Coordinates of C-alpha atoms in Angstrom, one line a residue:
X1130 CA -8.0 32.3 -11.3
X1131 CA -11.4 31.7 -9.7
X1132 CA -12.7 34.9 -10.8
X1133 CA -11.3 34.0 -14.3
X1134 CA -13.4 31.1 -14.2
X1135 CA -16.6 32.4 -12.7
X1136 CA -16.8 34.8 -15.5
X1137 CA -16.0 32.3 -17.9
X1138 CA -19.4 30.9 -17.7
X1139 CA -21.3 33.7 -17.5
X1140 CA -24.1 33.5 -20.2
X1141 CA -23.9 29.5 -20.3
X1142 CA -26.6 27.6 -19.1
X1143 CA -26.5 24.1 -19.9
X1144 CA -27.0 20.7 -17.6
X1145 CA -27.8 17.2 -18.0
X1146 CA -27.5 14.2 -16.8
X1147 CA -25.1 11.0 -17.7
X1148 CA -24.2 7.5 -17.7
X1149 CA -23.0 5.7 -14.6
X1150 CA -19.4 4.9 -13.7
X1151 CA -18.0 2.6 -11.7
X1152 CA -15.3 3.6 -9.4
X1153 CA -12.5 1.4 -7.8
X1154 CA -12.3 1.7 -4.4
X1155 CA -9.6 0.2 -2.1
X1156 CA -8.6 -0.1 1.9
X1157 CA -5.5 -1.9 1.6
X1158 CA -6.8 -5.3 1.0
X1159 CA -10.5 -5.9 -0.8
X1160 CA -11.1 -3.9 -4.1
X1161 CA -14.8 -2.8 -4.3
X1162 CA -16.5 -0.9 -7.0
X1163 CA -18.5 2.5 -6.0
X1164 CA -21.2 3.4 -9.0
X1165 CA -21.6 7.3 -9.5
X1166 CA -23.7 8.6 -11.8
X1167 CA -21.8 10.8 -14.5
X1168 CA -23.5 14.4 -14.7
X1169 CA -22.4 17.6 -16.3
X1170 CA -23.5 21.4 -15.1
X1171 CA -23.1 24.6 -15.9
X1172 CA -24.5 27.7 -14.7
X1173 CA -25.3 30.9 -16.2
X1174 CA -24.2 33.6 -14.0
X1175 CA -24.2 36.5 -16.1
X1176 CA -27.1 38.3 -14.1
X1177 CA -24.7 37.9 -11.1
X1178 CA -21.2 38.2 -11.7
X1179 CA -21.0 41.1 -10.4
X1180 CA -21.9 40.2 -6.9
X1181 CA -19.2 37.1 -6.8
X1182 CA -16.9 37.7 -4.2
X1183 CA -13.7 35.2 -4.2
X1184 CA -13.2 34.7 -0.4
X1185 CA -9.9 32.7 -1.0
X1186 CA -7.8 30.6 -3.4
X1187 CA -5.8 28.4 -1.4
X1188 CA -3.6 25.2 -2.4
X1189 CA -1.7 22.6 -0.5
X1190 CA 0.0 19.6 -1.0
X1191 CA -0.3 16.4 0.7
X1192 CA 0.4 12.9 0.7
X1193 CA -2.2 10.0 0.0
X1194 CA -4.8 8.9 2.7
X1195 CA -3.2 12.2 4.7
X1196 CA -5.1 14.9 6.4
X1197 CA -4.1 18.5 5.0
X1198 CA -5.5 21.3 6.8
X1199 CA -4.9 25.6 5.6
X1200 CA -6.3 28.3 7.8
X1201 CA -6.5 31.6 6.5
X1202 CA -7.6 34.2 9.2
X1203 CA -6.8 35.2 12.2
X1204 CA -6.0 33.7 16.2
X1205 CA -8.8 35.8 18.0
X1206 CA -8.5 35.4 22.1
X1207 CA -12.4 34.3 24.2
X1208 CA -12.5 34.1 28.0
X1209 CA -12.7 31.0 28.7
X1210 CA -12.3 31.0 32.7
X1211 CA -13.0 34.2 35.3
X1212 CA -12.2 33.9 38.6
X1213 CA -13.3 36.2 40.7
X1214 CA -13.3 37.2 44.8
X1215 CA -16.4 38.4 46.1
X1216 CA -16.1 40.7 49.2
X1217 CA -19.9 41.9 50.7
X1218 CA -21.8 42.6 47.7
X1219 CA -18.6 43.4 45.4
X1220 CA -16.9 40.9 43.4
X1221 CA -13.6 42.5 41.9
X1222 CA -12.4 39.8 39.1
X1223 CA -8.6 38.4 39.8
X1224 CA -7.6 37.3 36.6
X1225 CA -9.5 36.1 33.0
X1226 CA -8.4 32.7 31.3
X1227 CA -8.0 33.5 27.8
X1228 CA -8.2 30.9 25.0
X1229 CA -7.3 31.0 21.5
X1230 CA -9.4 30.2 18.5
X1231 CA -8.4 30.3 14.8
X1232 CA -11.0 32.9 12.9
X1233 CA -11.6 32.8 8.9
X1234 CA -11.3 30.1 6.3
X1235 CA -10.4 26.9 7.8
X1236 CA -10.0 23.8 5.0
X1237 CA -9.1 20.0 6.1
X1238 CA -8.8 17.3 3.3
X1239 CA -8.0 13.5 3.2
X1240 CA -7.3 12.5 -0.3
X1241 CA -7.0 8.5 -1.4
X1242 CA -6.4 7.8 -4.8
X1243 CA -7.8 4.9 -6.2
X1244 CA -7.2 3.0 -9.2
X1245 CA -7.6 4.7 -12.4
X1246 CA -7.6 8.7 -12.3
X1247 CA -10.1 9.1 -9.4
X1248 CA -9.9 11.0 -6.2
X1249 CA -11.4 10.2 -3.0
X1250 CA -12.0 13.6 -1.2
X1251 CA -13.1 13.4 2.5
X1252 CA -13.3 17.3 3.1
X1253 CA -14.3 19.7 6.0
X1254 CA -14.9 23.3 5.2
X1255 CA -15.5 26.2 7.8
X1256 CA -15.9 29.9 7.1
X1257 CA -16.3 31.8 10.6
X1258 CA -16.2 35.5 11.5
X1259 CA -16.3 37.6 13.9
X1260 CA -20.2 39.1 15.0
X1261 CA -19.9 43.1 15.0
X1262 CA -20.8 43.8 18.6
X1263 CA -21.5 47.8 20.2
X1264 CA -21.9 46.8 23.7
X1265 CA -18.9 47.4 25.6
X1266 CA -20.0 45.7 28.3
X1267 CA -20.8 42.2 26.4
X1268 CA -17.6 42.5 24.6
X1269 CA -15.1 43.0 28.3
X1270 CA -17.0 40.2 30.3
X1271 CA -18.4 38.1 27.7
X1272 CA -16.0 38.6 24.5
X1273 CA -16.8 38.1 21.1
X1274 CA -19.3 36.1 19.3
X1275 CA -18.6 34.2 16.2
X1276 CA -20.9 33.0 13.4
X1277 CA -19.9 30.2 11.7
X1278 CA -20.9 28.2 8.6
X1279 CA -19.3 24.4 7.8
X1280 CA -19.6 21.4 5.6
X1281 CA -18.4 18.2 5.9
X1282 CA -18.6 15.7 3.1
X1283 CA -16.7 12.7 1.1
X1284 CA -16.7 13.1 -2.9
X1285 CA -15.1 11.4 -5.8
X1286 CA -13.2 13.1 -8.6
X1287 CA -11.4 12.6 -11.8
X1288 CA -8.2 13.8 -11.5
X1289 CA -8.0 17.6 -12.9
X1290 CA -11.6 18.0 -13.0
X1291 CA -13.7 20.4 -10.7
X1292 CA -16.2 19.5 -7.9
X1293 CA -18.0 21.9 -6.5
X1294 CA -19.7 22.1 -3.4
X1295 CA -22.8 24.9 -2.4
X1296 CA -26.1 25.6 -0.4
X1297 CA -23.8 27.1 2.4
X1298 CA -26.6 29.9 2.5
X1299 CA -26.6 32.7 5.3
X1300 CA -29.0 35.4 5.7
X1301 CA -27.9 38.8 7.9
X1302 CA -30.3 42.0 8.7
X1303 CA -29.4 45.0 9.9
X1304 CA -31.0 47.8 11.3
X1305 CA -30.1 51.3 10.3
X1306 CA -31.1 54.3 12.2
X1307 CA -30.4 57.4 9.9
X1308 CA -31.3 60.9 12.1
X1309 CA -30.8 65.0 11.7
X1310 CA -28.2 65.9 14.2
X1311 CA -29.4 66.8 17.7
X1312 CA -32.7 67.1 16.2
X1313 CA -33.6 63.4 15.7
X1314 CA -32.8 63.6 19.7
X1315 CA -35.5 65.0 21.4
X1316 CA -37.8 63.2 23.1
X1317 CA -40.9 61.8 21.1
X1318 CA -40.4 65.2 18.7
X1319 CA -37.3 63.5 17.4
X1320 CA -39.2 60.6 15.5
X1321 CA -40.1 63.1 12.9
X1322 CA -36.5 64.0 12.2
X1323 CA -35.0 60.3 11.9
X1324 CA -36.0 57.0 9.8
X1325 CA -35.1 53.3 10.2
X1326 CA -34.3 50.8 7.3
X1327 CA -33.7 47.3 7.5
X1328 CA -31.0 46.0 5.2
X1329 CA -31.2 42.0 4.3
X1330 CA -28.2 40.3 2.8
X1331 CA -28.7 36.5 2.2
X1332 CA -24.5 35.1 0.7
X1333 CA -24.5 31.8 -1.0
X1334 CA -21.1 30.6 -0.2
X1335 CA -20.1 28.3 -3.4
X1336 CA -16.3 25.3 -2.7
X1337 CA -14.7 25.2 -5.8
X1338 CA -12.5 21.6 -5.6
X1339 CA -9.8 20.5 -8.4
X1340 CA -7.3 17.3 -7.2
X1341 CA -4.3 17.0 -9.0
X1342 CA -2.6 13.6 -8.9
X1343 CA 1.1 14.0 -8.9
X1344 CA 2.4 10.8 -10.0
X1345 CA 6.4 11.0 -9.7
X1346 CA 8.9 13.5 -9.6
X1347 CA 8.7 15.0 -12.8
X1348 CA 4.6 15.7 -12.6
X1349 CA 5.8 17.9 -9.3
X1350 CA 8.3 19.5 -11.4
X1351 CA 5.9 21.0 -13.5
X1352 CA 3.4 21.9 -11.3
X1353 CA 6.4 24.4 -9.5
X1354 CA 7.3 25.4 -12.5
X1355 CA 3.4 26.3 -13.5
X1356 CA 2.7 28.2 -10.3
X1357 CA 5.8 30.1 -10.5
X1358 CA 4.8 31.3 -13.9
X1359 CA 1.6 31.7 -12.9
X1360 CA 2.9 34.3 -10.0
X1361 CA 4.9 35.9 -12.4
X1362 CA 2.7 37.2 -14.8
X1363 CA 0.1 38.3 -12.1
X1364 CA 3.0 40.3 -11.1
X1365 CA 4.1 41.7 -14.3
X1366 CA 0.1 42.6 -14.9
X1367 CA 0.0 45.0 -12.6
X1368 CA 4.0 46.6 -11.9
X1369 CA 2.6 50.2 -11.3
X1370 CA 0.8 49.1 -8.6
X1371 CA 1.9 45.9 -6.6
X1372 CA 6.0 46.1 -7.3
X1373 CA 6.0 49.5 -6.3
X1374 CA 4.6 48.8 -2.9
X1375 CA 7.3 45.9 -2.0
X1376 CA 10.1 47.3 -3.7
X1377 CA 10.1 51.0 -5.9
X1378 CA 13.5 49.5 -7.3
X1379 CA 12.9 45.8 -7.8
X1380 CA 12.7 45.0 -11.4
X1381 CA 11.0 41.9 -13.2
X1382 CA 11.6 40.0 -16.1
X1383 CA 8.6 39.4 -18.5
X1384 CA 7.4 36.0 -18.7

C-alpha cells in the first residue's frame, strides 16, 4: 500500500542526479525525441512518518491518448440563483437555484504511450473541502465555502516506475477560545477566567503516480488476478474486525 511504501523509506536519505535520456515522442505522424534528465531520490521520512496521512489510493483503467477521470467525495449543493419579491421594505425570497458541485479528491489523466516503455502523463489533480462555517446566517443565504488546492502538469514515465508530484502546501489557523463556565462570561471580569490559543497547521499534500502499460490480454489478466489477491489478504488480515461488520457468517479462504 501507500502507507507500506512511505514507511519503507523511512531512515533513507539518498539523491543524485543522472544521465540524460532521450524519449520518443509521437502525434500520429512525425517521431520527435524529448531529452529528460535521469535522476534518482529518496527521502528520509523517519522524523515524520508518523504525521503521513494517505488521503486516497485510487486506480483506473483507461485507454491510450484517453482522458480518465475518479472522484472520491461528495456532490455538495451551492445557491447559485435567488429570486426574490420585494414588497415595501420586505423582500420575502420565492425560490433558491441550487447547483451541484463534486467535493473531495478529484483526478483526470491522459496517458500516450510512446515507443519504448515510456508514459506520457498529462494529469490534473484537485483536493477541495468544505470550510467549517458557525454563522448560520452565511451558511442559509450564502452557503458553503470551499477551499481548494490543484495541480496541473504533463510528466514522462517508465513504465512501473513512480513519479511523484509535491509542493501542494496549505497553511490553516485557528482560534481557540477555552473559558470556565458562566464565569469566563461576565463582562470585562470574564477575561480572567478564559484564554485564547492559536493553532497553526501547515499539510504538504505529496501525488504518488505509477503507470502500468498493459500490452495485450494476458498483461490485463494478471493485473485482475494481482488486485484480487491483493483484496484478499487485506481481508484475511484483519477478519475480527472488517468480515464481521459485512457479514458475522461469511467465511474466507486464506490466500
Amino acid at each position: 500500500s501507500m502507507l507500506e511504501i512511505i514507511n519503507g523509506l523511512a531512515g533513507i536519505s539518498v539523491g543524485g542526479m543522472g544521465n540524460f535520456f532521450s524519449v520518443p515522442v509521437t502525434d500520429g505522424t512525425t517521431t520527435t525525441n524529448l531529452t529528460i534528465p535521469g535522476f534518482s531520490a529518496l527521502f528520509s521520512v523517519n522524523e515524520f512518518k508518523d504525521a503521513v496521512n494517505v488521503l486516497s489510493t485510487p486506480q483506473i483503467l483507461t485507454s491510450d491518448n484517453k482522458e480518465a477521470e475518479i472522484v472520491v467525495g461528495e456532490n455538495v449543493p451551492f445557491i447559485s440563483k435567488r429570486e426574490t419579491n420585494t414588497t415595501g421594505t420586505v423582500a420575502a425570497s420565492l425560490f433558491n437555484v441550487i447547483e451541484r458541485k463534486d467535493v473531495g479528491i478529484m483526478l483526470k489523466l491522459t496517458p500516450q504511450i510512446t515507443e519504448g516503455e515510456y508514459v506520457k502523463l498529462d494529469l490534473y489533480q484537485e483536493i477541495s473541502s468544505l470550510k467549517q462555517e458557525t454563522n448560520v446566517r452565511i451558511l442559509t443565504e450564502v452557503g458553503p465555502t470551499t477551499t481548494k488546492r490543484s495541480t496541473k502538469t504533463s510528466v514522462v514515465v517508465r513504465d512501473n516506475q513512480t513519479v511523484v508530484i509535491s509542493g501542494l502546501m496549505q497553511e490553516k489557523g485557528e482560534e481557540i477560545t477555552t473559558k470556565v463556565p458562566l464565569l469566563g462570561d461576565i463582562p470585562y471580569l470574564g477575561y480572567l477566567f478564559k484564554f485564547k490559543s492559536l493553532n497553526k497547521t501547515k499539510t504538504n499534500l505529496v501525488v504518488f503516480l505509477t503507470p502500468h502499460i498493459i500490452r495485450d490480454s494476458a498483461d490485463l489478466a494478471a493485473l485482475s488476478e494481482r488486485k484480487k489477491a491483493d483484496f484478499t489478504r487485506q481481508i484475511s488480515d484483519d477478519k475480527s474486525s472488517l468480515i464481521k461488520q459485512i457479514d458475522p457468517d461469511l467465511k474466507v479462504k486464506e490466500p
